[in-house]
mmCIF file of C-alpha atoms in Angstrom:
data_model
loop_
_atom_site.group_PDB
_atom_site.id
_atom_site.type_symbol
_atom_site.label_atom_id
_atom_site.label_comp_id
_atom_site.label_asym_id
_atom_site.label_seq_id
_atom_site.Cartn_x
_atom_site.Cartn_y
_atom_site.Cartn_z
ATOM 1 C CA UNK A 1 -2.793 -7.042 -38.469
ATOM 2 C CA UNK A 2 -4.290 -8.550 -41.534
ATOM 3 C CA UNK A 3 -2.673 -11.907 -41.100
ATOM 4 C CA UNK A 4 -3.861 -11.932 -37.395
ATOM 5 C CA UNK A 5 -7.421 -11.402 -38.601
ATOM 6 C CA UNK A 6 -7.020 -14.133 -41.224
ATOM 7 C CA UNK A 7 -5.716 -16.495 -38.607
ATOM 8 C CA UNK A 8 -8.676 -15.801 -36.351
ATOM 9 C CA UNK A 9 -11.118 -16.413 -39.320
ATOM 10 C CA UNK A 10 -9.420 -19.761 -40.043
ATOM 11 C CA UNK A 11 -9.946 -20.916 -36.474
ATOM 12 C CA UNK A 12 -13.617 -19.877 -36.698
ATOM 13 C CA UNK A 13 -14.171 -22.105 -39.735
ATOM 14 C CA UNK A 14 -16.322 -25.093 -38.850
ATOM 15 C CA UNK A 15 -15.110 -28.618 -39.546
ATOM 16 C CA UNK A 16 -17.485 -28.808 -42.459
ATOM 17 C CA UNK A 17 -16.151 -25.612 -43.923
ATOM 18 C CA UNK A 18 -12.576 -26.785 -43.584
ATOM 19 C CA UNK A 19 -13.453 -30.148 -45.265
ATOM 20 C CA UNK A 20 -15.046 -28.268 -48.214
ATOM 21 C CA UNK A 21 -11.950 -26.156 -48.508
ATOM 22 C CA UNK A 22 -9.704 -29.153 -48.530
ATOM 23 C CA UNK A 23 -11.874 -30.721 -51.220
ATOM 24 C CA UNK A 24 -11.578 -27.461 -53.245
ATOM 25 C CA UNK A 25 -7.796 -27.997 -53.108
ATOM 26 C CA UNK A 26 -6.754 -26.063 -50.071
ATOM 27 C CA UNK A 27 -5.212 -29.161 -48.715
ATOM 28 C CA UNK A 28 -3.150 -27.556 -46.020
ATOM 29 C CA UNK A 29 -6.371 -26.666 -44.173
ATOM 30 C CA UNK A 30 -6.222 -30.211 -42.943
ATOM 31 C CA UNK A 31 -3.457 -29.009 -40.546
ATOM 32 C CA UNK A 32 -6.127 -27.006 -38.702
ATOM 33 C CA UNK A 33 -8.186 -30.100 -38.195
ATOM 34 C CA UNK A 34 -5.078 -31.857 -36.880
ATOM 35 C CA UNK A 35 -4.457 -28.948 -34.534
ATOM 36 C CA UNK A 36 -8.037 -29.005 -33.350
ATOM 37 C CA UNK A 37 -8.258 -32.637 -32.519
ATOM 38 C CA UNK A 38 -4.884 -34.186 -31.921
ATOM 39 C CA UNK A 39 -4.911 -33.654 -28.194
ATOM 40 C CA UNK A 40 -8.419 -35.105 -27.782
ATOM 41 C CA UNK A 41 -7.652 -38.145 -29.856
ATOM 42 C CA UNK A 42 -4.363 -38.750 -28.071
ATOM 43 C CA UNK A 43 -6.067 -38.344 -24.648
ATOM 44 C CA UNK A 44 -8.877 -40.688 -25.792
ATOM 45 C CA UNK A 45 -6.396 -43.368 -26.738
ATOM 46 C CA UNK A 46 -4.482 -42.923 -23.473
ATOM 47 C CA UNK A 47 -7.720 -43.356 -21.592
ATOM 48 C CA UNK A 48 -8.355 -46.457 -23.690
ATOM 49 C CA UNK A 49 -5.315 -47.989 -21.987
ATOM 50 C CA UNK A 50 -2.497 -47.305 -24.473
ATOM 51 C CA UNK A 51 0.824 -45.983 -23.404
ATOM 52 C CA UNK A 52 2.360 -42.739 -24.793
ATOM 53 C CA UNK A 53 4.200 -44.310 -27.708
ATOM 54 C CA UNK A 54 1.184 -46.438 -28.811
ATOM 55 C CA UNK A 55 -1.162 -43.559 -28.511
ATOM 56 C CA UNK A 56 1.179 -41.255 -30.366
ATOM 57 C CA UNK A 57 1.437 -43.735 -33.255
ATOM 58 C CA UNK A 58 -2.281 -44.386 -33.446
ATOM 59 C CA UNK A 59 -2.991 -40.627 -33.235
ATOM 60 C CA UNK A 60 -0.810 -40.114 -36.325
ATOM 61 C CA UNK A 61 -2.401 -43.070 -38.128
ATOM 62 C CA UNK A 62 -5.888 -41.768 -37.272
ATOM 63 C CA UNK A 63 -5.237 -38.484 -39.035
ATOM 64 C CA UNK A 64 -3.550 -40.087 -42.003
ATOM 65 C CA UNK A 65 -6.405 -42.435 -42.547
ATOM 66 C CA UNK A 66 -8.872 -39.616 -41.987
ATOM 67 C CA UNK A 67 -7.107 -37.552 -44.636
ATOM 68 C CA UNK A 68 -7.077 -40.472 -47.126
ATOM 69 C CA UNK A 69 -10.766 -41.187 -46.588
ATOM 70 C CA UNK A 70 -11.989 -37.577 -46.318
ATOM 71 C CA UNK A 71 -13.833 -38.019 -49.633
ATOM 72 C CA UNK A 72 -15.968 -40.819 -48.170
ATOM 73 C CA UNK A 73 -17.327 -38.788 -45.169
ATOM 74 C CA UNK A 74 -21.032 -38.056 -45.691
ATOM 75 C CA UNK A 75 -22.218 -34.557 -45.701
ATOM 76 C CA UNK A 76 -24.419 -35.109 -42.652
ATOM 77 C CA UNK A 77 -21.772 -37.055 -40.746
ATOM 78 C CA UNK A 78 -20.106 -35.240 -37.894
ATOM 79 C CA UNK A 79 -16.349 -35.081 -38.538
ATOM 80 C CA UNK A 80 -15.445 -35.276 -34.829
ATOM 81 C CA UNK A 81 -17.307 -38.510 -34.176
ATOM 82 C CA UNK A 82 -16.048 -39.931 -37.431
ATOM 83 C CA UNK A 83 -12.470 -39.169 -36.256
ATOM 84 C CA UNK A 84 -13.199 -40.950 -32.963
ATOM 85 C CA UNK A 85 -14.636 -43.914 -34.899
ATOM 86 C CA UNK A 86 -11.219 -44.272 -36.786
ATOM 87 C CA UNK A 87 -9.236 -43.872 -33.542
ATOM 88 C CA UNK A 88 -11.478 -46.446 -31.770
ATOM 89 C CA UNK A 89 -11.110 -48.911 -34.636
ATOM 90 C CA UNK A 90 -7.443 -48.408 -34.673
ATOM 91 C CA UNK A 91 -7.216 -48.986 -30.956
ATOM 92 C CA UNK A 92 -9.354 -52.130 -31.281
ATOM 93 C CA UNK A 93 -7.151 -53.474 -34.013
ATOM 94 C CA UNK A 94 -4.127 -52.708 -31.930
ATOM 95 C CA UNK A 95 -5.510 -54.509 -28.895
ATOM 96 C CA UNK A 96 -6.320 -57.543 -31.073
ATOM 97 C CA UNK A 97 -2.767 -57.650 -32.261
ATOM 98 C CA UNK A 98 -1.405 -57.168 -28.859
ATOM 99 C CA UNK A 99 -3.894 -59.841 -27.607
ATOM 100 C CA UNK A 100 -5.212 -57.472 -25.120
ATOM 101 C CA UNK A 101 -4.902 -56.942 -22.007
ATOM 102 C CA UNK A 102 -2.466 -56.185 -19.335
ATOM 103 C CA UNK A 103 -5.100 -56.710 -16.636
ATOM 104 C CA UNK A 104 -4.018 -55.845 -13.145
ATOM 105 C CA UNK A 105 -5.922 -57.942 -10.644
ATOM 106 C CA UNK A 106 -7.832 -55.669 -8.357
ATOM 107 C CA UNK A 107 -6.277 -57.298 -5.242
ATOM 108 C CA UNK A 108 -2.795 -56.331 -6.460
ATOM 109 C CA UNK A 109 -3.627 -52.680 -6.253
ATOM 110 C CA UNK A 110 -4.037 -52.767 -2.510
ATOM 111 C CA UNK A 111 -6.537 -50.727 -0.549
ATOM 112 C CA UNK A 112 -7.269 -47.227 -1.548
ATOM 113 C CA UNK A 113 -5.552 -44.943 0.869
ATOM 114 C CA UNK A 114 -7.627 -42.006 2.090
ATOM 115 C CA UNK A 115 -6.234 -39.026 3.838
ATOM 116 C CA UNK A 116 -7.809 -38.778 7.288
ATOM 117 C CA UNK A 117 -8.129 -34.997 6.929
ATOM 118 C CA UNK A 118 -9.673 -35.064 3.424
ATOM 119 C CA UNK A 119 -12.436 -36.856 1.660
ATOM 120 C CA UNK A 120 -10.290 -37.460 -1.474
ATOM 121 C CA UNK A 121 -7.481 -39.939 -1.672
ATOM 122 C CA UNK A 122 -4.001 -38.543 -0.952
ATOM 123 C CA UNK A 123 -2.396 -39.288 -4.309
ATOM 124 C CA UNK A 124 -4.051 -38.246 -7.610
ATOM 125 C CA UNK A 125 -1.852 -40.793 -9.297
ATOM 126 C CA UNK A 126 -3.101 -43.583 -7.116
ATOM 127 C CA UNK A 127 -6.774 -42.966 -7.895
ATOM 128 C CA UNK A 128 -5.876 -42.613 -11.576
ATOM 129 C CA UNK A 129 -4.081 -45.962 -11.527
ATOM 130 C CA UNK A 130 -6.964 -47.648 -9.903
ATOM 131 C CA UNK A 131 -9.379 -46.195 -12.357
ATOM 132 C CA UNK A 132 -7.258 -47.304 -15.333
ATOM 133 C CA UNK A 133 -7.170 -50.868 -13.851
ATOM 134 C CA UNK A 134 -10.888 -50.801 -13.595
ATOM 135 C CA UNK A 135 -11.498 -49.476 -17.053
ATOM 136 C CA UNK A 136 -9.114 -52.156 -18.303
ATOM 137 C CA UNK A 137 -11.463 -54.761 -17.036
ATOM 138 C CA UNK A 138 -14.373 -53.499 -18.970
ATOM 139 C CA UNK A 139 -15.180 -54.989 -22.398
ATOM 140 C CA UNK A 140 -13.677 -52.778 -25.143
ATOM 141 C CA UNK A 141 -17.021 -51.364 -26.301
ATOM 142 C CA UNK A 142 -18.140 -50.446 -22.830
ATOM 143 C CA UNK A 143 -14.754 -48.803 -22.192
ATOM 144 C CA UNK A 144 -15.104 -46.804 -25.474
ATOM 145 C CA UNK A 145 -18.496 -45.538 -24.493
ATOM 146 C CA UNK A 146 -17.462 -44.621 -21.003
ATOM 147 C CA UNK A 147 -14.289 -42.819 -22.076
ATOM 148 C CA UNK A 148 -16.025 -40.900 -24.865
ATOM 149 C CA UNK A 149 -18.840 -39.825 -22.636
ATOM 150 C CA UNK A 150 -17.058 -39.088 -19.346
ATOM 151 C CA UNK A 151 -13.543 -38.025 -20.378
ATOM 152 C CA UNK A 152 -14.246 -36.586 -23.823
ATOM 153 C CA UNK A 153 -17.788 -35.295 -22.908
ATOM 154 C CA UNK A 154 -19.194 -36.132 -26.235
ATOM 155 C CA UNK A 155 -22.958 -36.033 -26.429
ATOM 156 C CA UNK A 156 -24.625 -39.437 -26.529
ATOM 157 C CA UNK A 157 -25.600 -39.247 -30.204
ATOM 158 C CA UNK A 158 -21.904 -38.732 -31.106
ATOM 159 C CA UNK A 159 -20.841 -41.479 -28.824
ATOM 160 C CA UNK A 160 -23.335 -43.796 -30.497
ATOM 161 C CA UNK A 161 -22.191 -42.708 -33.929
ATOM 162 C CA UNK A 162 -18.570 -43.153 -33.116
ATOM 163 C CA UNK A 163 -19.058 -46.628 -31.524
ATOM 164 C CA UNK A 164 -21.407 -47.852 -34.272
ATOM 165 C CA UNK A 165 -24.270 -48.240 -31.853
ATOM 166 C CA UNK A 166 -27.886 -47.004 -31.802
ATOM 167 C CA UNK A 167 -28.608 -44.210 -29.339
ATOM 168 C CA UNK A 168 -30.507 -46.452 -26.897
ATOM 169 C CA UNK A 169 -27.879 -49.118 -27.181
ATOM 170 C CA UNK A 170 -25.159 -46.643 -26.393
ATOM 171 C CA UNK A 171 -26.972 -45.611 -23.268
ATOM 172 C CA UNK A 172 -27.613 -49.167 -22.190
ATOM 173 C CA UNK A 173 -23.913 -49.994 -22.758
ATOM 174 C CA UNK A 174 -22.911 -46.996 -20.652
ATOM 175 C CA UNK A 175 -25.320 -48.059 -17.878
ATOM 176 C CA UNK A 176 -23.902 -51.581 -17.799
ATOM 177 C CA UNK A 177 -20.339 -50.230 -17.617
ATOM 178 C CA UNK A 178 -21.131 -47.856 -14.837
ATOM 179 C CA UNK A 179 -22.950 -50.591 -12.943
ATOM 180 C CA UNK A 180 -19.858 -52.773 -13.352
ATOM 181 C CA UNK A 181 -17.619 -50.080 -12.020
ATOM 182 C CA UNK A 182 -19.817 -49.329 -9.104
ATOM 183 C CA UNK A 183 -19.813 -53.036 -8.222
ATOM 184 C CA UNK A 184 -15.992 -53.270 -8.493
ATOM 185 C CA UNK A 185 -15.560 -50.133 -6.454
ATOM 186 C CA UNK A 186 -17.934 -51.320 -3.816
ATOM 187 C CA UNK A 187 -17.624 -49.754 -0.382
ATOM 188 C CA UNK A 188 -14.624 -47.660 -1.356
ATOM 189 C CA UNK A 189 -16.961 -45.663 -3.632
ATOM 190 C CA UNK A 190 -18.241 -43.683 -0.746
ATOM 191 C CA UNK A 191 -14.715 -42.862 0.414
ATOM 192 C CA UNK A 192 -13.651 -41.684 -3.030
ATOM 193 C CA UNK A 193 -16.772 -39.663 -3.826
ATOM 194 C CA UNK B 1 -44.653 -54.148 -10.170
ATOM 195 C CA UNK B 2 -41.954 -53.221 -12.760
ATOM 196 C CA UNK B 3 -40.169 -49.869 -12.218
ATOM 197 C CA UNK B 4 -41.075 -47.348 -14.834
ATOM 198 C CA UNK B 5 -37.319 -46.208 -15.026
ATOM 199 C CA UNK B 6 -35.488 -48.222 -17.587
ATOM 200 C CA UNK B 7 -31.702 -48.107 -18.164
ATOM 201 C CA UNK B 8 -31.817 -45.329 -20.806
ATOM 202 C CA UNK B 9 -34.051 -43.094 -18.724
ATOM 203 C CA UNK B 10 -31.829 -43.622 -15.703
ATOM 204 C CA UNK B 11 -28.805 -42.672 -17.801
ATOM 205 C CA UNK B 12 -30.589 -39.600 -19.213
ATOM 206 C CA UNK B 13 -31.349 -38.513 -15.683
ATOM 207 C CA UNK B 14 -27.827 -39.214 -14.386
ATOM 208 C CA UNK B 15 -26.272 -37.267 -17.273
ATOM 209 C CA UNK B 16 -28.745 -34.440 -17.111
ATOM 210 C CA UNK B 17 -30.164 -35.121 -20.631
ATOM 211 C CA UNK B 18 -33.770 -35.599 -19.492
ATOM 212 C CA UNK B 19 -36.664 -33.488 -20.578
ATOM 213 C CA UNK B 20 -37.943 -31.504 -17.608
ATOM 214 C CA UNK B 21 -41.151 -33.646 -17.330
ATOM 215 C CA UNK B 22 -39.234 -36.906 -17.463
ATOM 216 C CA UNK B 23 -36.737 -35.625 -14.895
ATOM 217 C CA UNK B 24 -39.557 -34.791 -12.484
ATOM 218 C CA UNK B 25 -41.002 -38.205 -13.038
ATOM 219 C CA UNK B 26 -37.658 -39.872 -12.300
ATOM 220 C CA UNK B 27 -37.086 -37.668 -9.268
ATOM 221 C CA UNK B 28 -40.454 -38.546 -7.837
ATOM 222 C CA UNK B 29 -39.890 -42.265 -8.479
ATOM 223 C CA UNK B 30 -36.515 -42.160 -6.828
ATOM 224 C CA UNK B 31 -38.061 -40.787 -3.685
ATOM 225 C CA UNK B 32 -40.485 -43.661 -3.487
ATOM 226 C CA UNK B 33 -38.291 -46.655 -4.712
ATOM 227 C CA UNK B 34 -35.321 -47.574 -2.549
ATOM 228 C CA UNK B 35 -33.909 -50.040 -5.136
ATOM 229 C CA UNK B 36 -33.847 -47.388 -7.901
ATOM 230 C CA UNK B 37 -32.513 -44.820 -5.492
ATOM 231 C CA UNK B 38 -29.646 -47.105 -4.460
ATOM 232 C CA UNK B 39 -28.847 -47.837 -8.047
ATOM 233 C CA UNK B 40 -28.852 -44.095 -8.912
ATOM 234 C CA UNK B 41 -26.649 -43.207 -5.976
ATOM 235 C CA UNK B 42 -24.114 -45.888 -7.047
ATOM 236 C CA UNK B 43 -24.074 -44.632 -10.606
ATOM 237 C CA UNK B 44 -23.810 -41.015 -9.496
ATOM 238 C CA UNK B 45 -20.911 -41.925 -7.171
ATOM 239 C CA UNK B 46 -18.960 -43.492 -10.028
ATOM 240 C CA UNK B 47 -19.716 -40.474 -12.190
ATOM 241 C CA UNK B 48 -18.555 -38.005 -9.556
ATOM 242 C CA UNK B 49 -15.467 -40.032 -8.998
ATOM 243 C CA UNK B 50 -14.602 -40.216 -12.670
ATOM 244 C CA UNK B 51 -15.349 -36.639 -13.380
ATOM 245 C CA UNK B 52 -13.570 -35.293 -10.298
ATOM 246 C CA UNK B 53 -10.197 -33.615 -10.355
ATOM 247 C CA UNK B 54 -8.467 -36.546 -8.524
ATOM 248 C CA UNK B 55 -9.060 -38.753 -11.427
ATOM 249 C CA UNK B 56 -7.938 -36.188 -13.903
ATOM 250 C CA UNK B 57 -6.642 -36.868 -17.438
ATOM 251 C CA UNK B 58 -3.622 -38.833 -18.204
ATOM 252 C CA UNK B 59 -0.341 -36.963 -18.217
ATOM 253 C CA UNK B 60 0.074 -34.716 -21.262
ATOM 254 C CA UNK B 61 3.212 -34.938 -23.291
ATOM 255 C CA UNK B 62 5.332 -31.863 -23.693
ATOM 256 C CA UNK B 63 4.157 -29.092 -25.942
ATOM 257 C CA UNK B 64 6.843 -29.886 -28.539
ATOM 258 C CA UNK B 65 5.078 -33.209 -29.093
ATOM 259 C CA UNK B 66 2.063 -31.770 -30.695
ATOM 260 C CA UNK B 67 4.176 -29.667 -33.223
ATOM 261 C CA UNK B 68 6.105 -32.809 -34.093
ATOM 262 C CA UNK B 69 2.949 -34.905 -34.463
ATOM 263 C CA UNK B 70 1.288 -32.338 -36.766
ATOM 264 C CA UNK B 71 4.478 -32.191 -38.831
ATOM 265 C CA UNK B 72 4.577 -35.974 -39.302
ATOM 266 C CA UNK B 73 0.975 -36.045 -40.231
ATOM 267 C CA UNK B 74 1.382 -33.122 -42.669
ATOM 268 C CA UNK B 75 4.347 -34.885 -44.387
ATOM 269 C CA UNK B 76 2.313 -38.071 -44.765
ATOM 270 C CA UNK B 77 -0.750 -36.320 -46.100
ATOM 271 C CA UNK B 78 -1.257 -32.769 -47.487
ATOM 272 C CA UNK B 79 2.399 -32.058 -48.076
ATOM 273 C CA UNK B 80 2.648 -35.087 -50.333
ATOM 274 C CA UNK B 81 2.453 -34.214 -54.009
ATOM 275 C CA UNK B 82 -1.179 -34.235 -55.213
ATOM 276 C CA UNK B 83 -2.140 -37.574 -56.846
ATOM 277 C CA UNK B 84 -5.212 -38.666 -58.677
ATOM 278 C CA UNK B 85 -7.936 -38.910 -56.141
ATOM 279 C CA UNK B 86 -9.876 -42.123 -56.218
ATOM 280 C CA UNK B 87 -13.244 -40.614 -55.457
ATOM 281 C CA UNK B 88 -14.792 -41.919 -58.684
ATOM 282 C CA UNK B 89 -17.084 -44.235 -56.617
ATOM 283 C CA UNK B 90 -18.947 -41.415 -55.136
ATOM 284 C CA UNK B 91 -19.364 -39.478 -58.346
ATOM 285 C CA UNK B 92 -20.858 -42.251 -60.380
ATOM 286 C CA UNK B 93 -24.446 -41.619 -61.544
ATOM 287 C CA UNK B 94 -26.990 -43.481 -59.632
ATOM 288 C CA UNK B 95 -27.881 -45.879 -62.412
ATOM 289 C CA UNK B 96 -24.300 -46.677 -62.989
ATOM 290 C CA UNK B 97 -23.686 -47.152 -59.312
ATOM 291 C CA UNK B 98 -26.628 -49.541 -58.994
ATOM 292 C CA UNK B 99 -25.685 -51.451 -62.130
ATOM 293 C CA UNK B 100 -22.013 -51.749 -60.866
ATOM 294 C CA UNK B 101 -23.257 -53.056 -57.542
ATOM 295 C CA UNK B 102 -25.594 -55.514 -59.080
ATOM 296 C CA UNK B 103 -22.791 -56.837 -61.221
ATOM 297 C CA UNK B 104 -20.485 -56.917 -58.187
ATOM 298 C CA UNK B 105 -23.003 -58.787 -56.203
ATOM 299 C CA UNK B 106 -23.384 -61.470 -58.822
ATOM 300 C CA UNK B 107 -19.583 -61.763 -58.903
ATOM 301 C CA UNK B 108 -19.492 -61.973 -55.128
ATOM 302 C CA UNK B 109 -22.070 -64.763 -55.105
ATOM 303 C CA UNK B 110 -19.755 -66.563 -57.479
ATOM 304 C CA UNK B 111 -17.053 -66.145 -54.876
ATOM 305 C CA UNK B 112 -19.208 -67.798 -52.361
ATOM 306 C CA UNK B 113 -18.854 -70.962 -54.389
ATOM 307 C CA UNK B 114 -15.193 -70.397 -54.748
ATOM 308 C CA UNK B 115 -14.725 -70.033 -51.024
ATOM 309 C CA UNK B 116 -16.999 -72.932 -50.273
ATOM 310 C CA UNK B 117 -15.823 -75.555 -52.645
ATOM 311 C CA UNK B 118 -13.433 -73.962 -55.141
ATOM 312 C CA UNK B 119 -9.737 -73.207 -55.108
ATOM 313 C CA UNK B 120 -10.062 -70.634 -52.283
ATOM 314 C CA UNK B 121 -11.825 -73.066 -50.042
ATOM 315 C CA UNK B 122 -10.045 -72.812 -46.637
ATOM 316 C CA UNK B 123 -8.768 -76.040 -45.187
ATOM 317 C CA UNK B 124 -9.701 -76.800 -41.590
ATOM 318 C CA UNK B 125 -6.355 -75.519 -40.349
ATOM 319 C CA UNK B 126 -6.561 -72.243 -42.156
ATOM 320 C CA UNK B 127 -10.036 -71.284 -41.191
ATOM 321 C CA UNK B 128 -9.923 -68.389 -38.773
ATOM 322 C CA UNK B 129 -12.030 -68.645 -35.672
ATOM 323 C CA UNK B 130 -15.255 -67.461 -37.190
ATOM 324 C CA UNK B 131 -18.152 -66.443 -36.821
ATOM 325 C CA UNK B 132 -20.226 -63.864 -35.092
ATOM 326 C CA UNK B 133 -23.414 -65.333 -36.497
ATOM 327 C CA UNK B 134 -24.341 -68.031 -34.063
ATOM 328 C CA UNK B 135 -25.695 -70.504 -36.544
ATOM 329 C CA UNK B 136 -23.142 -70.020 -39.197
ATOM 330 C CA UNK B 137 -21.072 -73.126 -39.736
ATOM 331 C CA UNK B 138 -18.274 -71.762 -42.010
ATOM 332 C CA UNK B 139 -16.561 -68.878 -43.561
ATOM 333 C CA UNK B 140 -18.350 -69.664 -46.843
ATOM 334 C CA UNK B 141 -21.677 -69.634 -45.147
ATOM 335 C CA UNK B 142 -20.962 -66.394 -43.452
ATOM 336 C CA UNK B 143 -19.981 -64.895 -46.712
ATOM 337 C CA UNK B 144 -23.077 -66.156 -48.415
ATOM 338 C CA UNK B 145 -25.256 -64.778 -45.630
ATOM 339 C CA UNK B 146 -23.623 -61.399 -45.981
ATOM 340 C CA UNK B 147 -24.024 -61.352 -49.765
ATOM 341 C CA UNK B 148 -27.690 -62.214 -49.546
ATOM 342 C CA UNK B 149 -28.190 -59.354 -47.041
ATOM 343 C CA UNK B 150 -26.163 -57.082 -49.196
ATOM 344 C CA UNK B 151 -28.308 -58.096 -52.226
ATOM 345 C CA UNK B 152 -31.510 -57.289 -50.329
ATOM 346 C CA UNK B 153 -29.974 -53.989 -49.040
ATOM 347 C CA UNK B 154 -28.959 -52.992 -52.519
ATOM 348 C CA UNK B 155 -32.631 -52.361 -53.186
ATOM 349 C CA UNK B 156 -32.064 -49.205 -51.232
ATOM 350 C CA UNK B 157 -29.753 -46.951 -53.013
ATOM 351 C CA UNK B 158 -28.310 -45.425 -49.875
ATOM 352 C CA UNK B 159 -27.271 -48.763 -48.646
ATOM 353 C CA UNK B 160 -25.707 -49.622 -51.944
ATOM 354 C CA UNK B 161 -23.673 -46.445 -51.827
ATOM 355 C CA UNK B 162 -22.615 -47.202 -48.283
ATOM 356 C CA UNK B 163 -21.520 -50.674 -49.328
ATOM 357 C CA UNK B 164 -19.304 -49.329 -52.106
ATOM 358 C CA UNK B 165 -17.992 -46.530 -49.898
ATOM 359 C CA UNK B 166 -17.175 -49.184 -47.291
ATOM 360 C CA UNK B 167 -15.397 -51.283 -49.808
ATOM 361 C CA UNK B 168 -13.540 -48.185 -50.961
ATOM 362 C CA UNK B 169 -12.540 -47.316 -47.338
ATOM 363 C CA UNK B 170 -11.455 -50.933 -46.788
ATOM 364 C CA UNK B 171 -9.372 -50.746 -49.874
ATOM 365 C CA UNK B 172 -7.652 -47.636 -48.834
ATOM 366 C CA UNK B 173 -6.967 -49.118 -45.401
ATOM 367 C CA UNK B 174 -5.708 -52.191 -46.925
ATOM 368 C CA UNK B 175 -3.397 -50.126 -49.142
ATOM 369 C CA UNK B 176 -2.030 -48.270 -46.202
ATOM 370 C CA UNK B 177 -1.492 -51.553 -44.380
ATOM 371 C CA UNK B 178 -2.340 -49.808 -41.150
ATOM 372 C CA UNK B 179 -5.470 -51.487 -40.196
ATOM 373 C CA UNK B 180 -5.212 -54.997 -41.683
ATOM 374 C CA UNK B 181 -8.340 -54.610 -43.745
ATOM 375 C CA UNK B 182 -10.782 -53.695 -41.040
ATOM 376 C CA UNK B 183 -13.929 -51.998 -41.975
ATOM 377 C CA UNK B 184 -13.647 -48.342 -40.961
ATOM 378 C CA UNK B 185 -17.009 -47.046 -41.932
ATOM 379 C CA UNK B 186 -19.869 -47.380 -41.970
ATOM 380 C CA UNK B 187 -20.401 -49.574 -38.979
ATOM 381 C CA UNK B 188 -23.410 -51.466 -40.246
ATOM 382 C CA UNK B 189 -22.438 -54.733 -38.624
ATOM 383 C CA UNK B 190 -25.626 -56.565 -39.745
ATOM 384 C CA UNK B 191 -24.551 -56.361 -43.273
ATOM 385 C CA UNK B 192 -20.853 -56.711 -42.887
ATOM 386 C CA UNK B 193 -20.371 -59.174 -40.056
ATOM 387 C CA UNK B 194 -19.663 -62.055 -42.478
ATOM 388 C CA UNK B 195 -17.325 -59.997 -44.492
ATOM 389 C CA UNK B 196 -15.387 -58.939 -41.418
ATOM 390 C CA UNK B 197 -14.664 -62.507 -40.552
ATOM 391 C CA UNK B 198 -12.789 -63.215 -43.778
ATOM 392 C CA UNK B 199 -9.034 -63.594 -43.791
ATOM 393 C CA UNK B 200 -6.895 -60.985 -45.628
ATOM 394 C CA UNK B 201 -6.783 -62.913 -48.875
ATOM 395 C CA UNK B 202 -10.429 -63.300 -49.003
ATOM 396 C CA UNK B 203 -10.962 -59.651 -48.181
ATOM 397 C CA UNK B 204 -8.725 -58.649 -51.029
ATOM 398 C CA UNK B 205 -10.765 -60.775 -53.458
ATOM 399 C CA UNK B 206 -14.057 -59.342 -52.205
ATOM 400 C CA UNK B 207 -12.830 -55.816 -52.454
ATOM 401 C CA UNK B 208 -11.274 -56.298 -55.841
ATOM 402 C CA UNK B 209 -14.506 -57.452 -57.257
ATOM 403 C CA UNK B 210 -16.864 -55.229 -55.215
ATOM 404 C CA UNK B 211 -15.082 -52.051 -56.074
ATOM 405 C CA UNK B 212 -14.792 -53.084 -59.735
ATOM 406 C CA UNK B 213 -11.099 -52.880 -59.887
#
């Protein structure tokens, strides 16, 4: 009973409290931060266009680097956005090394099939594939902003922090990315939405 | 006449982050302005499509993956024997920090000469495709620009602390070999653009001196 309560208390600790505890020497508390964020970081990296193995490697590296640099995080800095910064930088470095990108020409994807009886496309995978191809065509920074905002639902101030942009600049970047996506989707947008 | 809705306001409205007064203003404008209404509808269409269930998240790995991932991270981090933490940089008193940075900046300025015309001067075939600064003709010039900016910024203690922290983070990253000497944090590109364009050897030299190793 006691251990259950303690477990619940641990989960209720904020990131800042966990970091303080780690700095005091309770280093295994870092495991709770890993548990809290590993799924989101992995999903973010997949949405950035990495495959499973790449995303898994970079997720691990992200937490290892975060642990090593934990002493450099400022008191007023949000741990979550700092973690996304590390992941985004790691992804950027990876893309550079891989000489980004496996762009799929839009024409190769074929028309977007729509079920006559429904307003949504037949296959979820088909829309997902098309969306990934479109995101792949965005400049890296625009893709980061869109993925963090839309898929990770980070507030704009955290998106800005994680991407190294000012708040207004993050919104303008997001606006430009969405305009591009709208342009590429063109008439099929009304079918999809 | 120029529309009163700029990109940031449009995005605030699209994302539901507007103050109520501003939202009413945007709503009213959209009713009157076909161009803005068309743009809003396009953006909202993309937003709905991306947030909808059909575009859902990428496939999740099996549950065992997370436990394995956590185990690998644990073994590489907090399960390692404790070692001397190198957080000295953040604990230096302010005066010592400023003094160290001032000395480091002088040394770094000397490095400029070394990179420009000394033994580290990069030959034409070894110079990486530099430079983000439009009017910067060479790596040496980019470094010099950065150093002058750093020098100016050092007048502000916070910036000096950030510079040293950044150098520290860079050193750690470089140690780990994971990121090839990229600046992790902070992302103050105006100060560090030139430094980021250096090759690995040059980065090592800068970090060695800047961090006072």
